Every structure is written in structure tokens, then in C-alpha cells.
Amino acid sequence: MKIALIDRDRSANWPGSTSRFAGLAALLRQFGHEVNLYDGAPAAELRAAPVLTGLNRAVAAGPMLDAYRLGQALVIQNPDLVVAPLNGGLAQGVLMARACGEAFSSTRVALWCDTPSRQRFLHADDATTGLSPLISDALERQSLAMADALIVPDAIRALPRAILSAESLPTIEAYLPGRPGGADVAPKGAITEIVFVGPIRRGAGLVEFVEAMQRLASDGLLKDRVVTLLGPARSDVQGIGKEWLGMRGHRWDFPFKVIEAGDPVGLSYVRKPSRLAVTFVDDDEDADVIRSVAHRVIVLSNSSAGTSPLVDRTEAALRSALGGEAIASPVPAPPTTDWGRLVNELTERPFRPAFQAPPARGITVCIVHFNRVMQLARALASIPDTVDGAPVEIIVLDNASAHPSIEEEIRSQAGERPHLRIIRLAKAVPQATALNMGLAQARFETVLFLDDDNYYLPSGVERLARAVANGGFDIVVTALDLFDDGASEQASSTGRLVFLGQAHSAGLFFNAFGDTAMAVRRDTFLGSGGFRDPGYDYPSLDWVTLAKSQAAGLRIGALQSPAVRYHRDIVRADMAANKLDQEGARLFVFEAYAGSFDAELMARYAQNLQFEEL
Amino acid sequence: MPFIRRFGVTCSATAIMPGRIFADLLRMLCRPQTIIGCVDGPSRGRLHGWAFDRRNPLQRLTVVMQHPDGRRLVTLADRYRADVQKAGIGDGHYGFSLPSPGMAGPVYVMQPRSAIALPLNPSRPPTGRRPQTHHAGSYRLHVDLLSPGQISGWAVDRARPELRRNLQLYCNGRFAGHRRATLYRPEIVDTQCDGYHGFWFALPAGELTSITIKDVGLDRSFVARLSFDP
């Protein structure tokens, strides 16, 4: 069996962190499986045309790009089973490609349940102002909606209910083999130094640790002991950092020192047996790198659900350790998991998401045209007459082109097309009105839309329609292959613009949903009101309409491989009133959401942004 | 690359210079070749530019603008710039944009132990040609941008500024487009003009030998043949 074990880059927790699945990989190889370990997504290939997002930012869009690149990389391996962490949503590219019928038709995907980005973002004090947590949240929600199983690595870990959709997702309790422990032999001798290990910030437990130290000091337990803070510290911040530490430190009557280190060499400081390391983690596996080094280590979970406050737990654990008692593990020794049986069980599970009856055969492609006959001819030539023996109807809505005999001109350029219908509008109407007219005129239940200066890649029509039919989606958008030279037949690719489909709360801020080059289930889409049409042209019709569709509960898929070549006209776009009106776009999108975003996530994001105004 | 091979000297540099000075010198000499970029200038209240580390194309650099009022504005240069990508520079995600409602200050790329000043874009304005103004009585047609792919300027009859000029563009003698000159140009606002007199045309691809703008307004017509060095 081919198995891909994927871990996210966990160096943010502590540099030197290794894959959580290394031990599992060794075990599964002993069973004869072909196992590949992936440490995050492969790096971008700079020689290739870049992968772009509507956000236009490399770092904030990182989770989206990582999930996409990983999906593309795994296509070649075509594994039977993928295990990937929930946090970061790395599996989304694989799951979306599978749901859209592009790849991975026999691949099962199980998520390793770790702390979702949402939870980390809500409770971190030094979160970035970028959108990456919101993008990760969208990827994680999608992954939960499409994965086949959720592996919960300990019984007390809470399920990510806040981002779990109503559809049931099978959960399996299982534990990783080969986790590093502390020293084999408990060290003897006194503890002369207590070392906080981790970033100097609230989310890493620093404040609770400091409070616990003060309590211990007041009872004389820190006499003849040094307190060390080992980890990277920020400065010039209005939060927990060097300045804060200095202000708090003036009250401490115990000796302390700060070692600014954030690398494996710095971590070796805790190797000395007389030093007791204390660390705070979201997921127990995050402490593995410290366990592998320290002789004495206390690992505390940041999650306090159902237990006493973290500061009390910290104090109790420290009193116990300083009193000479054995350091208790934060969780009891896990039972052994029969991974040989478990992977077989996973590969026999039914695929998710649930099946939705496909639409009736036949496809309608709708193109709104205005004064671009040569480009329209190229678009028409890219549409087949039939797909799988079923007819492909083409509706061209001419939006009052200047040419006096435009219909004849289009027919002349299109050649012999049995299912071509041309609807000429004497007076120009807004784009949304024209698109809704085309939708209403469509004979078939699967309706595709295309701009007149774009065109389909080979099998593009077929792949979009198949994704609607097989994926259980109401709308399917596609990655776009960009070209800049509108006139050329063979214009080279200048990039690939990728989308999420269901963008969740991240879609409030940029168009992560998709372009109008999409396929819809006609009746469902019409039922939700079709394209948003206020009666005049407005900015970002695609963004607004897809946001509205998401709010109406429609499921939106996204082809990972481009089905459409998209004409990008940078110079003209810079001079288009609708492109300039980004404020208007956001207002329309906000209204389209109708409150269907994660309010807590938004509020926290706004708080972080407001910091720049202090 | 070893110091000796790079600079062709045979003495030991480290033996005659303190280590810190040597390191500073080496860093200074290396700077222009590793960090590249520029400040393009302001647009719509923001200052734009890009910065790129040739040694590490996947690294996104941090840039700082020292505002004249004392504020330091910090941002990440990771915005996608199609023009930078098309110039063959990595994946194009090296742009930055800083709020700059008033005067902008110098912009630096932050490095671990240094700050590298970014130069102003030498090609701005990208015309490389002098602005041209054509007169006819109270009528003015001004062209201030003529670059591959686009031409822009403004046209106004100061006697009747409320009549927006209807312009036709001809390239190599062929009709290439028409547009009413209504784009906002703050630099021509005065007691007579409200500033909504700007125009912009996309120029066709290929070699251009002549460019003509015809004003075909109802009240009077005017032809401007632009001086043009192909």
C-alpha cells in the first residue's frame, strides 16, 4: 500500500521539530507499506509560472499555496492513503482534487486531529495582522467536510466542533508509535534550575509560568534555585516581550536569567540533569523535541477545558517536581494502536463527502459578448459539440455590440455549430442581468459561464461538468491559466490563479471563491437568486455572487488544474472603474455574506488590525 | 567567494584589518549585487515599490519607510507584481505598498545588521520623453505619458471647460480608439477647471511610426500630431 504521511512545518513551535509521523512511517514500512514522509508542502518552483491568489500576497496566502502545491505533488505518487494534520488544512488540495474527479479516485484521506488554527488564533496574543489564520481556517473547514476520517490522538482532546460541519465525520482514537520520551533513567540529584522553554509570549504559557514562580518564591521554594527563560523574545511590542519581562522582573527576589535562543543548539541547554524544563503546548506532540533533549521536563497543555486553571496546574506540577516526586506525564501512557489493522480499516472506509444525485445529461455554455468577435471565435472553438455523447448547447448573449449584423458575423466566425444560439440584446444590460438571462435560457441543468476573451483548455468543459456531476457540488470554479497577450493564439502562460471554492470567513477580504468561469447546477443556482443583480454594473460580480451562494448554503468546489485560459489585461484593468472600486466590492461582499461568517474570528482579526492605530 | 579571488589582491585582508571592519566592507561591497529593488513612487495615497534578494528568491524582505514626521512604517515586500515577474524576477511576489498620504520618506530593506536604502525607480516617469502641450486659442492638449502600451494626458478648452473633449486616437494612420477626456487630474484643478479632463488610451502592440490625437468635439475640432521618436 502506498501511504503519504504529511506533517506541517512545525518549526514555529520550536526550530528543530521533526515530523510527528517519523515513528509511524518506520512502523508501517516494517509492515511492507511504501511510505513517504512529507514535511510541509514542496517549495515553490521559481522557474515555472507562479501560482497566484486573489490576495496577491505570498506570505499571508501561504497556507492556500501550500495545500495547492502539495496536492499537485501528490498526484504523481497517487497514494492509497494520506494522513495529514488538521491544522493548516494541508490536505485540502488532495481532497478537492478528489471531490472534483481530477485525481486521487482511490485515495482515502484521514486527518490527524490537532489544534485548529481558529483556536490558536483566538487565544494567541501575538497573532499576525495577515489573513493566513483565516485562510487556514477555511482550508481546515473544507478538509473536515471532505475527509474520510478524523484520527483523534487522545481521548481527552476535544473535537474541533466549532469548525466541524453538521455532516458526520467518523472519528478514530489512535496513538502514534515511537514518540520520544525523556531520559530512560530518572536523574538523581537536586533541581537547581527551572527553565521555561518556549517563546516569551502569553500563548506559550509565559504569564502562567511567571505567576507560578512568584507563588513558589513566596513559599521559599526558589531559594538557591535559578529561574531561566529560554526562548525568543520580541521587543518594542505592546504585549509580552522584553520590556514586559523587565517590568515584571523588578518584583522577583529570586535569581533569573533570560537566554534568547530559538534553535536546537539553544535547546541543548536543558540537557543538564539538574535543570528542570517546563514547556506549554497546544498539542502534546509539540513537546517531542524538548522531551528528546531534557532529562526532566514538565509538559503542560494550554487547553484548560474541563480542568483547573493553567496557572494552578503549573504551580502544582512544579511543587511536585521540586518536592522530589516523579514528574507525571500530562496524559497517561497511551495504549498501543494496531496501525497495521488501522490503515487497512481506513482504506476500506466509504469516501466522503456524501453523494448528491448528478444533474441530467447535457451541458449549456453561456457567453456574454460585446465587440470582441475574434476573441469570441477562439472561445467558441474551445467548446466541444458533445461531451460523453450528450449535447453541449452554446448561448451567446450579444450585449448590444456595435456591429450592425453581429449575429451573422458570429455565425461566420463560429463555423458549423449545431447547438449555437445567439441572443442579441438591442440595448446593453448590466453583466449580471445578461448572465441571468443566459441562465434562464439554458436548456440543460449543468450550465457553464465563460467570458468572451477567455477560452477552455482541452477537456475543460468536460472536467467542469464532471466535477458538478460527481462531486456533489452546486457550483464548481476552476484554477485559471493566465495569459497576457490577448490577440495571440499561443500566448504563453504567465501564471496560475488558484481558488478555494468555499472560502468561509476569508472570503470577506479577497476573492478566494473563484471566477465567473464556473459551472453551476442551474436550478439550485437559480433558486439562490443566480448572479447578484442590483440593476447596474458593479465591481467583482464573481466574488459577490459566490459569497452570496455560500451564504445560501450552496457547496462550491474548485478544480485544481485549470480548465480555462484567462486573458489578463493589466494595463486596461488599471483604468477600469469597477476594478478601482475595491470599497464597493467589499460592501457588496459584506452584504452578500448576510452575517454568515465566524464572528469570533472576525472580531479577533479586527482587534489585531486596530493595534496599528494605537 | 574568497576575498582574494574576488578582488585580485594577494595580501591577507584579515591580517591587516580588524574583523568587524572587514565584515562591514565585505557586506557593503556585496549589497548592490544581492538586494535589488526600487521605490516606484506614490499612487492613490500609497507608496509602491519592490525589493528582492537574489541569493534567496523565496525570502520576502521587510521594508521600512522613515516618514518625515518621525514615524516608521514597516511592511513585508510580498505583494504580487506582474511587471516584476515579467521582468524575470522570481515569482513576482516582491512588491510593497505603504500608506503615504503626504510626503514620503526614504525606504530601506531591513537586513539582520544593516538597512539598505532602495533607490527611486529611474524609469519613472516612464515616458523617457518630454511632456508635450498643443495649443489652439483657449484649447490645450497635454500628453505626459507616452510609453509602450499606453498614452495619457489631458485636454481642455479653458473657455468652455464643462465641455468634455471627445478624443480619437490614430496609430500609424489607423483608428485605434476613442474616449472622452474625463479622468481626474488634480494637477490641473484651478478656478476654471475641475480637473476632470484626463484621458488614457491603450496603444496597440507592434512598431509605431506615428501617433495622432484628434479632438472631435461638437464645438470645434483639433488635431495633435505627436512628436514621436520610434
Short mmCIF file of N, CA and C in Angstrom, two decimals, chain A residues 473-546:
data_model
loop_
_atom_site.label_atom_id
_atom_site.label_comp_id
_atom_site.label_asym_id
_atom_site.label_seq_id
_atom_site.Cartn_x
_atom_site.Cartn_y
_atom_site.Cartn_z
N PHE A 473 -21.24 19.00 -5.82
CA PHE A 473 -21.19 20.46 -5.68
C PHE A 473 -22.36 21.12 -6.40
N ASP A 474 -22.72 22.29 -5.93
CA ASP A 474 -23.72 23.10 -6.64
C ASP A 474 -23.04 24.05 -7.63
N ILE A 475 -21.82 24.42 -7.31
CA ILE A 475 -21.02 25.30 -8.17
C ILE A 475 -19.60 24.76 -8.19
N VAL A 476 -18.99 24.78 -9.36
CA VAL A 476 -17.57 24.42 -9.44
C VAL A 476 -16.84 25.52 -10.18
N VAL A 477 -15.85 26.10 -9.52
CA VAL A 477 -14.98 27.09 -10.17
C VAL A 477 -13.71 26.36 -10.60
N THR A 478 -12.81 27.07 -11.21
CA THR A 478 -11.59 26.41 -11.70
C THR A 478 -10.37 27.30 -11.49
N ALA A 479 -9.22 26.66 -11.28
CA ALA A 479 -7.97 27.40 -11.37
C ALA A 479 -7.87 27.95 -12.79
N LEU A 480 -7.21 29.10 -12.96
CA LEU A 480 -7.14 29.74 -14.27
C LEU A 480 -5.70 29.79 -14.75
N ASP A 481 -5.52 29.44 -16.01
CA ASP A 481 -4.20 29.60 -16.63
C ASP A 481 -4.16 30.98 -17.28
N LEU A 482 -3.32 31.87 -16.73
CA LEU A 482 -3.33 33.27 -17.19
C LEU A 482 -2.46 33.47 -18.42
N PHE A 483 -2.92 34.32 -19.31
CA PHE A 483 -2.08 34.78 -20.41
C PHE A 483 -2.32 36.27 -20.60
N ASP A 484 -1.27 36.96 -21.04
CA ASP A 484 -1.35 38.42 -21.12
C ASP A 484 -1.62 38.95 -22.52
N ASP A 485 -1.17 38.22 -23.51
CA ASP A 485 -1.32 38.71 -24.89
C ASP A 485 -2.66 38.24 -25.44
N GLY A 486 -3.61 39.13 -25.42
CA GLY A 486 -4.97 38.76 -25.79
C GLY A 486 -5.15 38.34 -27.23
N ALA A 487 -4.30 38.82 -28.11
CA ALA A 487 -4.51 38.55 -29.52
C ALA A 487 -3.89 37.24 -29.97
N SER A 488 -2.88 36.81 -29.25
CA SER A 488 -2.13 35.66 -29.73
C SER A 488 -2.87 34.35 -29.46
N GLU A 489 -2.75 33.43 -30.39
CA GLU A 489 -3.36 32.11 -30.23
C GLU A 489 -2.57 31.26 -29.25
N GLN A 490 -1.26 31.45 -29.25
CA GLN A 490 -0.39 30.60 -28.46
C GLN A 490 0.32 31.41 -27.38
N ALA A 491 -0.38 32.33 -26.77
CA ALA A 491 0.24 33.15 -25.74
C ALA A 491 0.72 32.26 -24.59
N SER A 492 1.93 32.53 -24.13
CA SER A 492 2.48 31.68 -23.09
C SER A 492 1.81 31.98 -21.75
N SER A 493 1.87 31.00 -20.88
CA SER A 493 1.25 31.14 -19.57
C SER A 493 2.07 32.09 -18.71
N THR A 494 1.40 33.01 -18.04
CA THR A 494 2.11 33.92 -17.14
C THR A 494 1.82 33.61 -15.68
N GLY A 495 1.05 32.60 -15.42
CA GLY A 495 0.78 32.24 -14.04
C GLY A 495 -0.48 31.41 -13.94
N ARG A 496 -0.70 30.91 -12.75
CA ARG A 496 -1.89 30.09 -12.49
C ARG A 496 -2.59 30.70 -11.28
N LEU A 497 -3.82 31.13 -11.49
CA LEU A 497 -4.57 31.75 -10.41
C LEU A 497 -5.46 30.67 -9.77
N VAL A 498 -5.27 30.44 -8.48
CA VAL A 498 -6.00 29.35 -7.83
C VAL A 498 -7.01 29.89 -6.83
N PHE A 499 -8.03 29.07 -6.59
CA PHE A 499 -9.13 29.47 -5.71
C PHE A 499 -9.43 28.38 -4.70
N LEU A 500 -10.16 28.76 -3.67
CA LEU A 500 -10.57 27.80 -2.64
C LEU A 500 -11.91 27.16 -2.93
N GLY A 501 -12.76 27.84 -3.70
CA GLY A 501 -14.16 27.43 -3.72
C GLY A 501 -14.81 27.98 -2.46
N GLN A 502 -15.21 27.10 -1.56
CA GLN A 502 -15.83 27.52 -0.30
C GLN A 502 -14.78 28.31 0.51
N ALA A 503 -14.92 29.61 0.59
CA ALA A 503 -13.85 30.43 1.19
C ALA A 503 -14.11 30.76 2.65
N HIS A 504 -15.29 30.41 3.15
CA HIS A 504 -15.64 30.68 4.56
C HIS A 504 -15.34 32.14 4.91
N SER A 505 -14.81 32.41 6.09
CA SER A 505 -14.67 33.82 6.50
C SER A 505 -13.58 34.56 5.72
N ALA A 506 -12.59 33.85 5.21
CA ALA A 506 -11.51 34.50 4.45
C ALA A 506 -12.06 35.22 3.23
N GLY A 507 -13.19 34.73 2.70
CA GLY A 507 -13.77 35.31 1.50
C GLY A 507 -14.35 36.70 1.72
N LEU A 508 -14.41 37.15 2.95
CA LEU A 508 -14.86 38.53 3.20
C LEU A 508 -13.82 39.54 2.73
N PHE A 509 -12.57 39.11 2.64
CA PHE A 509 -11.48 40.07 2.44
C PHE A 509 -10.85 40.02 1.06
N PHE A 510 -10.95 38.91 0.38
CA PHE A 510 -10.46 38.84 -1.01
C PHE A 510 -11.21 37.72 -1.71
N ASN A 511 -11.18 37.76 -3.02
CA ASN A 511 -11.94 36.75 -3.74
C ASN A 511 -11.17 35.44 -3.77
N ALA A 512 -11.39 34.65 -2.73
CA ALA A 512 -10.80 33.31 -2.69
C ALA A 512 -11.77 32.29 -3.27
N PHE A 513 -12.98 32.73 -3.63
CA PHE A 513 -14.01 31.80 -4.11
C PHE A 513 -13.73 31.29 -5.52
N GLY A 514 -13.66 32.22 -6.49
CA GLY A 514 -13.48 31.78 -7.87
C GLY A 514 -13.90 32.86 -8.84
N ASP A 515 -13.82 32.52 -10.12
CA ASP A 515 -14.14 33.45 -11.20
C ASP A 515 -15.48 33.03 -11.81
N THR A 516 -16.05 33.91 -12.63
CA THR A 516 -17.30 33.54 -13.30
C THR A 516 -17.11 32.39 -14.29
N ALA A 517 -15.89 32.05 -14.62
CA ALA A 517 -15.64 30.87 -15.45
C ALA A 517 -15.94 29.64 -14.61
N MET A 518 -17.23 29.37 -14.42
CA MET A 518 -17.62 28.32 -13.47
C MET A 518 -18.76 27.50 -14.05
N ALA A 519 -19.07 26.42 -13.36
CA ALA A 519 -20.19 25.56 -13.74
C ALA A 519 -21.16 25.54 -12.56
N VAL A 520 -22.46 25.55 -12.87
CA VAL A 520 -23.46 25.54 -11.79
C VAL A 520 -24.55 24.51 -12.10
N ARG A 521 -25.19 24.06 -11.03
CA ARG A 521 -26.45 23.35 -11.19
C ARG A 521 -27.52 24.42 -11.38
N ARG A 522 -28.10 24.43 -12.56
CA ARG A 522 -28.97 25.55 -12.94
C ARG A 522 -30.06 25.83 -11.91
N ASP A 523 -30.80 24.78 -11.52
CA ASP A 523 -31.98 25.02 -10.69
C ASP A 523 -31.59 25.47 -9.28
N THR A 524 -30.52 24.86 -8.76
CA THR A 524 -30.07 25.25 -7.42
C THR A 524 -29.57 26.69 -7.42
N PHE A 525 -28.79 27.01 -8.47
CA PHE A 525 -28.21 28.35 -8.56
C PHE A 525 -29.32 29.39 -8.77
N LEU A 526 -30.28 29.05 -9.63
CA LEU A 526 -31.41 29.96 -9.83
C LEU A 526 -32.20 30.14 -8.53
N GLY A 527 -32.33 29.04 -7.81
CA GLY A 527 -33.06 29.09 -6.54
C GLY A 527 -32.43 30.02 -5.53
N SER A 528 -31.11 30.17 -5.64
CA SER A 528 -30.43 31.08 -4.70
C SER A 528 -30.39 32.51 -5.23
N GLY A 529 -31.01 32.72 -6.40
CA GLY A 529 -31.08 34.07 -6.95
C GLY A 529 -30.12 34.32 -8.10
N GLY A 530 -29.33 33.29 -8.47
CA GLY A 530 -28.40 33.47 -9.59
C GLY A 530 -27.35 34.51 -9.28
N PHE A 531 -26.93 35.21 -10.33
CA PHE A 531 -25.93 36.26 -10.14
C PHE A 531 -26.57 37.46 -9.43
N ARG A 532 -25.86 37.99 -8.49
CA ARG A 532 -26.36 39.17 -7.77
C ARG A 532 -26.56 40.30 -8.77
N ASP A 533 -27.80 40.81 -8.86
CA ASP A 533 -28.10 41.82 -9.88
C ASP A 533 -28.84 43.00 -9.27
N PRO A 534 -28.10 44.06 -8.95
CA PRO A 534 -28.78 45.25 -8.41
C PRO A 534 -29.35 46.15 -9.50
N GLY A 535 -29.19 45.74 -10.78
CA GLY A 535 -29.73 46.54 -11.88
C GLY A 535 -28.71 47.47 -12.51
N TYR A 536 -27.47 47.39 -12.06
CA TYR A 536 -26.40 48.18 -12.66
C TYR A 536 -25.09 47.41 -12.51
N ASP A 537 -24.10 47.79 -13.31
CA ASP A 537 -22.81 47.11 -13.20
C ASP A 537 -22.14 47.47 -11.89
N TYR A 538 -21.51 46.51 -11.30
CA TYR A 538 -20.86 46.73 -10.01
C TYR A 538 -19.56 45.94 -9.99
N PRO A 539 -18.67 46.26 -9.06
CA PRO A 539 -17.37 45.58 -9.05
C PRO A 539 -17.46 44.16 -8.52
N SER A 540 -16.58 43.30 -9.04
CA SER A 540 -16.37 41.94 -8.51
C SER A 540 -17.66 41.13 -8.47
N LEU A 541 -18.30 41.05 -9.61
CA LEU A 541 -19.54 40.27 -9.72
C LEU A 541 -19.34 38.82 -9.27
N ASP A 542 -18.20 38.24 -9.66
CA ASP A 542 -17.95 36.84 -9.31
C ASP A 542 -17.80 36.67 -7.80
N TRP A 543 -17.01 37.52 -7.21
CA TRP A 543 -16.77 37.46 -5.75
C TRP A 543 -18.09 37.60 -4.99
N VAL A 544 -18.87 38.62 -5.37
CA VAL A 544 -20.12 38.90 -4.68
C VAL A 544 -21.10 37.73 -4.84
N THR A 545 -21.22 37.25 -6.07
CA THR A 545 -22.19 36.18 -6.34
C THR A 545 -21.81 34.90 -5.60
N LEU A 546 -20.53 34.57 -5.60
CA LEU A 546 -20.12 33.33 -4.93
C LEU A 546 -20.23 33.47 -3.41
#
